[in-house]
Each structure stands twice: as structure tokens, then as C-alpha cells.
Tab-separated table of C-alpha atoms in Angstrom:
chain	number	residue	atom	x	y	z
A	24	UNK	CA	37.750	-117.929	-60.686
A	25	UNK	CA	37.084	-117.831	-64.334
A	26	UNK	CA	40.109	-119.192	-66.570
A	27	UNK	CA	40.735	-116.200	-68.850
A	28	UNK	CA	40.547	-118.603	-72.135
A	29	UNK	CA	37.268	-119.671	-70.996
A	30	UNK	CA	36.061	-115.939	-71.044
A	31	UNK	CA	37.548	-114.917	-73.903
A	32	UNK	CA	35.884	-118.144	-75.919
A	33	UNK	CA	33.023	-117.059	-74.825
A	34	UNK	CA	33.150	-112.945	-75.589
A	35	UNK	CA	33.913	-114.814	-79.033
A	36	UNK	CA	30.883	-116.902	-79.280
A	37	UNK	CA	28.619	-114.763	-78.150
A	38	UNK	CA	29.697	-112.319	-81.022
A	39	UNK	CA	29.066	-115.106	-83.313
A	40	UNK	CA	25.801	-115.617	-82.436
A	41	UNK	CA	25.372	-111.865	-82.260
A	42	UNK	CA	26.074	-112.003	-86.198
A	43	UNK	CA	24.548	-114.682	-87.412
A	44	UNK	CA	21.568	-113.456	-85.704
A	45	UNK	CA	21.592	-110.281	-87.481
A	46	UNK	CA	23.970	-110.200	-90.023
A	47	UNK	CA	25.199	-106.607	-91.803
A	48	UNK	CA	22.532	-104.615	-93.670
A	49	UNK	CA	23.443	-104.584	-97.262
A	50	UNK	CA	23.676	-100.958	-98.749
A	51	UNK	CA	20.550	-99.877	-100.405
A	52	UNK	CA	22.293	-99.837	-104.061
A	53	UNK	CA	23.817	-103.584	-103.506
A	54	UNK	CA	20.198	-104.645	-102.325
A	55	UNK	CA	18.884	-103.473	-105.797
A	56	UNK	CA	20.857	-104.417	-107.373
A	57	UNK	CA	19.923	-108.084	-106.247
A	58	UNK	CA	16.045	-107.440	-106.838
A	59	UNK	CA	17.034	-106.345	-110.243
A	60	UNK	CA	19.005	-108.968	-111.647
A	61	UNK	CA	20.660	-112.004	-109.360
A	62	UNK	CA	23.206	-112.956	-111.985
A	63	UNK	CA	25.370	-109.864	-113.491
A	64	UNK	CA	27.734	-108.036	-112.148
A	65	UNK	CA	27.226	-104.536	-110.553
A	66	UNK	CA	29.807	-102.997	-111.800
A	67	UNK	CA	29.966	-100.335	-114.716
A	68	UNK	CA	31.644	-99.660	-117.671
A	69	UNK	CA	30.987	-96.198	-118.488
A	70	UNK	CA	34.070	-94.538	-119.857
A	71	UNK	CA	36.475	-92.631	-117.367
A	72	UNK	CA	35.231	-88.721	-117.616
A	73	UNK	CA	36.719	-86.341	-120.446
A	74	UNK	CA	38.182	-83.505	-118.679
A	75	UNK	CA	37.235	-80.205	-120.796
A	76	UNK	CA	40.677	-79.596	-121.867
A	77	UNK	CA	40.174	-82.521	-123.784
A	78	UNK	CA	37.126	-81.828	-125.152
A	79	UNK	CA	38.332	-78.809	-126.440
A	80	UNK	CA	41.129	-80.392	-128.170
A	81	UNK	CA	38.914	-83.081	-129.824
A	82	UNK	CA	36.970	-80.230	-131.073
A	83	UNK	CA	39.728	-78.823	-132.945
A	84	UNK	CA	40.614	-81.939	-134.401
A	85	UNK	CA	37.370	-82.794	-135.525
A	86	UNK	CA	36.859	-79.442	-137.196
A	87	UNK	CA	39.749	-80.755	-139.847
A	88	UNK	CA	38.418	-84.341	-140.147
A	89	UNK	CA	35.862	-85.589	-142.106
A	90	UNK	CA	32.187	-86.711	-140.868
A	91	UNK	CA	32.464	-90.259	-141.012
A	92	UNK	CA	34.271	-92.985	-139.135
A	93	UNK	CA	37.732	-91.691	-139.951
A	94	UNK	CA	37.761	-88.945	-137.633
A	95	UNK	CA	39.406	-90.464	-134.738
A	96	UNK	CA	38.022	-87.173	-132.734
A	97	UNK	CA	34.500	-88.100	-134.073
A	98	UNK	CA	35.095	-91.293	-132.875
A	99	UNK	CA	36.173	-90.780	-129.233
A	100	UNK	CA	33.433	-87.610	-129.225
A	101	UNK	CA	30.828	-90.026	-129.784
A	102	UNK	CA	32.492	-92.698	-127.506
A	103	UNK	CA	32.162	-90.151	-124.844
A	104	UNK	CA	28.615	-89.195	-126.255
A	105	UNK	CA	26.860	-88.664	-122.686
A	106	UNK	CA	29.464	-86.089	-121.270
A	107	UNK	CA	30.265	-84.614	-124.734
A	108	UNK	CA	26.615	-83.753	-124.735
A	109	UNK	CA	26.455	-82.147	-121.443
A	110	UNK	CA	30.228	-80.595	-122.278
A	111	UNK	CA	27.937	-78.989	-125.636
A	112	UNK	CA	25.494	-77.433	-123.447
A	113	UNK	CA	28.186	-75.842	-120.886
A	114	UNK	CA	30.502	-74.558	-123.029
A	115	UNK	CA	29.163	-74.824	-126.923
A	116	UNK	CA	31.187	-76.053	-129.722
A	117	UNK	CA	33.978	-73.770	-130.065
A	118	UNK	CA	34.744	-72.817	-133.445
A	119	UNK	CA	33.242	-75.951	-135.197
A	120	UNK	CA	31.441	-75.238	-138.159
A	121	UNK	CA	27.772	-74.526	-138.239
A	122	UNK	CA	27.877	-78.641	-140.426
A	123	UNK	CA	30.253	-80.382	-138.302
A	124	UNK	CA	28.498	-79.145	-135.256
A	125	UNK	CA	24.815	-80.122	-136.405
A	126	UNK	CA	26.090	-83.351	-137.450
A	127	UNK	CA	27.770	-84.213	-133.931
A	128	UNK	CA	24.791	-82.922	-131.798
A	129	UNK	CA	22.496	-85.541	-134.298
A	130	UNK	CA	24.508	-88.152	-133.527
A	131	UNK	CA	24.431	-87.589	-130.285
A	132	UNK	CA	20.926	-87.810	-130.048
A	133	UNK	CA	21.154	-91.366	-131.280
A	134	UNK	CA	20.704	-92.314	-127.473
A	135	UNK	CA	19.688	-96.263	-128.111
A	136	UNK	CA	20.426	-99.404	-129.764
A	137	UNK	CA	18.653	-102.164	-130.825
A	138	UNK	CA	19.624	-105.688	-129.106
A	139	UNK	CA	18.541	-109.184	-130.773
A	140	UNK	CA	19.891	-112.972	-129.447
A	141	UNK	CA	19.001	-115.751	-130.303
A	142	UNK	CA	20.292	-119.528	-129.884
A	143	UNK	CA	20.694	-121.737	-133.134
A	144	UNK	CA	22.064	-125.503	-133.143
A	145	UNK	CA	24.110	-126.975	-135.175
A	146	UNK	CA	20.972	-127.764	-138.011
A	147	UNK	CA	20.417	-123.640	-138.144
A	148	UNK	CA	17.204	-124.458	-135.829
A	149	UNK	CA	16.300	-121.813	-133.906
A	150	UNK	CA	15.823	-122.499	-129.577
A	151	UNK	CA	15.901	-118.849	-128.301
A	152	UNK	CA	15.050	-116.256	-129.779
A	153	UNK	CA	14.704	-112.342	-129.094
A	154	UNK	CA	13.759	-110.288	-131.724
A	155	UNK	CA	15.391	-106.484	-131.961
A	156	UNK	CA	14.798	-104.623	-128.491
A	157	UNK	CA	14.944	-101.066	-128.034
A	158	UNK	CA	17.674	-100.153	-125.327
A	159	UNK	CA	19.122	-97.332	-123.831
A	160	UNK	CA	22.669	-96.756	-124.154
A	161	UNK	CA	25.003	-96.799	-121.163
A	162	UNK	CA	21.748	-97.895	-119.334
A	163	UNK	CA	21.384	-101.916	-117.874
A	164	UNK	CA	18.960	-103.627	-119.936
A	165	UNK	CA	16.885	-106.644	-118.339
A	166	UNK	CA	15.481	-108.143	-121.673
A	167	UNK	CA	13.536	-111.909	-121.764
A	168	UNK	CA	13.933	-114.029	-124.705
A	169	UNK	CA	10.855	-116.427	-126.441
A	170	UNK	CA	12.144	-119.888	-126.208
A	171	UNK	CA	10.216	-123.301	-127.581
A	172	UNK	CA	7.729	-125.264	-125.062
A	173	UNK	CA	10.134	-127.152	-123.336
A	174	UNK	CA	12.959	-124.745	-123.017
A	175	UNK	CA	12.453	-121.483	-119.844
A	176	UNK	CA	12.834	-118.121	-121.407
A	177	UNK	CA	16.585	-117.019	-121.185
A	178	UNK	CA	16.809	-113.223	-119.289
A	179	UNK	CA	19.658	-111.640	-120.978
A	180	UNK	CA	21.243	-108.681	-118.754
A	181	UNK	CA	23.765	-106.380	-119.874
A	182	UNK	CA	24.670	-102.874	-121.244
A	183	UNK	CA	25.441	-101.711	-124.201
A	184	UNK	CA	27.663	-98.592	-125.513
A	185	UNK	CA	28.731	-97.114	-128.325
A	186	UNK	CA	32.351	-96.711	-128.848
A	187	UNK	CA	32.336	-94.575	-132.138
A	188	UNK	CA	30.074	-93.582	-135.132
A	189	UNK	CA	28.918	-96.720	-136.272
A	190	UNK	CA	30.122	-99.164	-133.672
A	191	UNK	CA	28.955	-100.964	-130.173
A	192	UNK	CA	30.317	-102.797	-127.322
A	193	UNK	CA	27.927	-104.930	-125.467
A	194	UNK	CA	28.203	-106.697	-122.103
A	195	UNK	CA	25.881	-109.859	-121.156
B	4	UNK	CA	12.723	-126.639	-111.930
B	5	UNK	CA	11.061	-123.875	-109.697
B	6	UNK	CA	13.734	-121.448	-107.911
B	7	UNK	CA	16.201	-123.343	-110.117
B	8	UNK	CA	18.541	-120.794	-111.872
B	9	UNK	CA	21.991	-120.705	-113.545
B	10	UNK	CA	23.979	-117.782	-115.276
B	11	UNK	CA	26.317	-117.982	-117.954
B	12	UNK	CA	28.736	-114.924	-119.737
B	13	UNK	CA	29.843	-112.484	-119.301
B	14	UNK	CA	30.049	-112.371	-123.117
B	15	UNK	CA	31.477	-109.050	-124.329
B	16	UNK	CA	30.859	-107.899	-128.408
B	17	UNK	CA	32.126	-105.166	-130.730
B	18	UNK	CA	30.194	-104.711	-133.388
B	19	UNK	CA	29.535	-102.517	-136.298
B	20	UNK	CA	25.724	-101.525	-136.007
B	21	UNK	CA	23.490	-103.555	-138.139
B	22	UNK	CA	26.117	-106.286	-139.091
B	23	UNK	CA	25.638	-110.020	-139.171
B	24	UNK	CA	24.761	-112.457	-136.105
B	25	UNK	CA	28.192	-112.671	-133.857
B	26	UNK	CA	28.808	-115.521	-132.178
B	27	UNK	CA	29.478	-114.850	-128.054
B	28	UNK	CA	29.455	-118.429	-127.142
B	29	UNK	CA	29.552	-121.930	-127.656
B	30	UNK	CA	26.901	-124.156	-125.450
B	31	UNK	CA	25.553	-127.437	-124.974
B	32	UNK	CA	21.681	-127.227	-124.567
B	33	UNK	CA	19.029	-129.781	-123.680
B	34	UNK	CA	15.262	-129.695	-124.086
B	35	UNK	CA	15.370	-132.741	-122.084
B	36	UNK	CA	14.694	-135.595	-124.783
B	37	UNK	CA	17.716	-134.448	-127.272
B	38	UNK	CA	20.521	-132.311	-126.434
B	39	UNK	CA	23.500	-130.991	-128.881
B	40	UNK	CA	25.668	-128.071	-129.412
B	41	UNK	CA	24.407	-124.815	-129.677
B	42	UNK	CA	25.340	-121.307	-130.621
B	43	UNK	CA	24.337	-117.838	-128.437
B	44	UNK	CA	24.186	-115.343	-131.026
B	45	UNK	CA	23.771	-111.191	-130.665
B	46	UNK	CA	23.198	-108.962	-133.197
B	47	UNK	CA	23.470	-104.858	-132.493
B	48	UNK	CA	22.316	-101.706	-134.069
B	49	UNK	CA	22.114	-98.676	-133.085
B	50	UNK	CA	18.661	-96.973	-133.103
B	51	UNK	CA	17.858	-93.689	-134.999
B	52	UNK	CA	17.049	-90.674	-132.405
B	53	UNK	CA	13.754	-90.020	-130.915
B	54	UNK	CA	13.219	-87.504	-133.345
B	55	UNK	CA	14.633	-89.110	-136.601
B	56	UNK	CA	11.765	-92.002	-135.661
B	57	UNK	CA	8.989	-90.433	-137.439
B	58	UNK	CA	7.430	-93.017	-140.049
B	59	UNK	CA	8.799	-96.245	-138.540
């Protein structure tokens, strides 16, 4: 006769071993993630999705604004540039004028950005150094700085997005 | 040094496209004879469209 404890000790054990043996598959994306980059984070930080309705409304607004950076409709079009674009092609531009609306559909072809680092010391002397790279908005961006003889090239990862007409917001 | 890695950041920036170097972070960094403070620095612009690229 088996003491119960003893059997359930080693129903426990034997799923340890069972684990460790073959621990979980990770999901296809997570395991890509890893190949891709080891260091940054997986998560996004696309902006949360512009319902039509609000689309609409920005519209409207940005039909009595100016073109520039003090339209706050502009501003959160553009900020919402990806979906706006797609919104455009669904349901066209309401009753924007024939300007306004060729002015928002060019700046939302501006699709990249331009990403330079660099590490200076305290002389000004330059350690690291990547000159202006050509990235894709919204898009993770794997870039690999020059660095001197004795220092290993830096990989900067990150995103980058644009959060109105002349501005971005970078992550790295 | 082979296999040996370290990460540093997140650093987040706002910036207004084509201004000056910004400042994300303050390190210490070592070439292995002389070491001292150092600056990471990121500069952004945003790029003209495919199609506004002609003669660059």
C-alpha cells in the first residue's frame, strides 16, 4: 500500500520533468519577435482606431482651419495618418475643399522619417554615430550605428510616429 | 565579448521634424582605456513622400 502523499509527490514530479523536458511552444509572433530584436519590447503604440463618426467631424473642422499646425483637426488627421488614409479611400473627403483636401492627402503621403543618433562626450567628441536613416512610420526600425575601433556598433530599435504636421514621437 | 549583450531605453522623444540634437539620455561609456560621461542623442525629420523625392 502506497501512502497517498507519496503518489501524489510523485504525479507532481513527473509533471515537472514532463515540462522541463518540453517546455510550451512560444506563439509564432513572440518567436519573431525574438529573432528580430532580443532587447525591445513587443508591444505597439499605434494610436487607438478613429471611428468614422469622428473622422467625419474632424473633416468639418478642418474645412474652417487653416493648413498649418494650428488646425488641431489637421493635427489629429495626420496623427491618425494610416486610418485617415484608408478612411479617404472608403468614404472621400466630404465637403472639404478641392485645396484643403489635396493638401491632406500630400501629407499623408509623407509615409517616413528620417532617424539620426549619435553619442557625444562631454569634449563634443563624437563615439557613435548614425547618420540620417530612412524609416517607415508606424513600422519597427532595426537600424546599426558606426562606432570608433574599440567601441561594438550600437543597434538602435524602435518606432517612430508622427503625431501632427510637423512633429514626431519616437520610441528606442 | 562574444554573445555578450546589454540594452538600455526605452527613451521616448517629441520632436519637431528637422530640429536640433535632443538629448534621450545620460551614460557613462568606456572604450576600455578611458571612460567618462556621455550623451545619446536623436535627431528626427520627417521624410518628403515617395513622389515629392525627385532630385534628391
Amino acid at each position: 500500500m502506497v501512502p497517498r502523499i507519496v503518489l501524489v509527490a510523485a504525479l507532481c514530479s513527473t509533471v515537472l520533468v514532463l515540462r522541463l523536458l518540453a517546455p510550451p511552444e512560444p506563439s509564432a509572433e513572440r518567436d519573431r519577435e525574438r529573432v528580430e530584436c532580443a532587447s525591445c519590447s513587443g508591444h505597439g503604440h499605434a494610436p487607438a482606431p478613429l471611428r468614422v463618426e469622428e473622422y467625419e467631424r474632424l473633416l468639418c473642422l478642418y474645412g474652417a482651419e487653416p493648413m498649418s499646425g494650428n488646425s488641431q483637426a489637421l493635427e489629429t488627421l495626420l496623427f491618425h495618418g494610416a486610418q485617415v488614409g484608408q478612411l479617404l479611400g472608403m468614404h472621400g473627403a466630404g465637403a472639404l475643399d478641392a485645396e484643403r483636401a489635396s493638401f491632406l492627402a500630400r501629407e499623408l503621403r509623407r509615409t517616413a522619417a528620417t532617424v539620426a543618433f549619435r553619442i557625444v562626450d562631454a569634449s563634443g567628441a563624437e563615439h557613435v554615430r548614425l547618420e540620417p536613416t530612412r524609416v517607415r512610420i508606424g513600422e519597427k526600425a532595426h537600424l546599426t550605428a558606426a562606432s570608433g575601433p574599440t567601441l561594438r556598433p550600437p543597434e538602435f530599435s524602435g518606432t517612430v510616429y508622427r503625431v501632427g504636421l510637423d512633429h514626431l514621437w519616437a520610441r528606442f | 565579448m562574444e554573445g555578450l549583450h546589454f540594452a538600455a531605453g526605452p527613451w521616448f522623444t517629441v520632436q519637431r521634424s528637422g530640429s536640433d540634437w535632443q538629448t534621450v539620455a545620460k551614460i557613462w561609456i568606456s572604450d576600455g582605456r578611458a571612460d567618462g560621461p556621455a550623451d545619446v542623442q536623436i535627431r528626427l525629420a520627417l521624410a518628403p513622400a515617395e513622389d515629392q523625392r525627385k532630385g534628391e
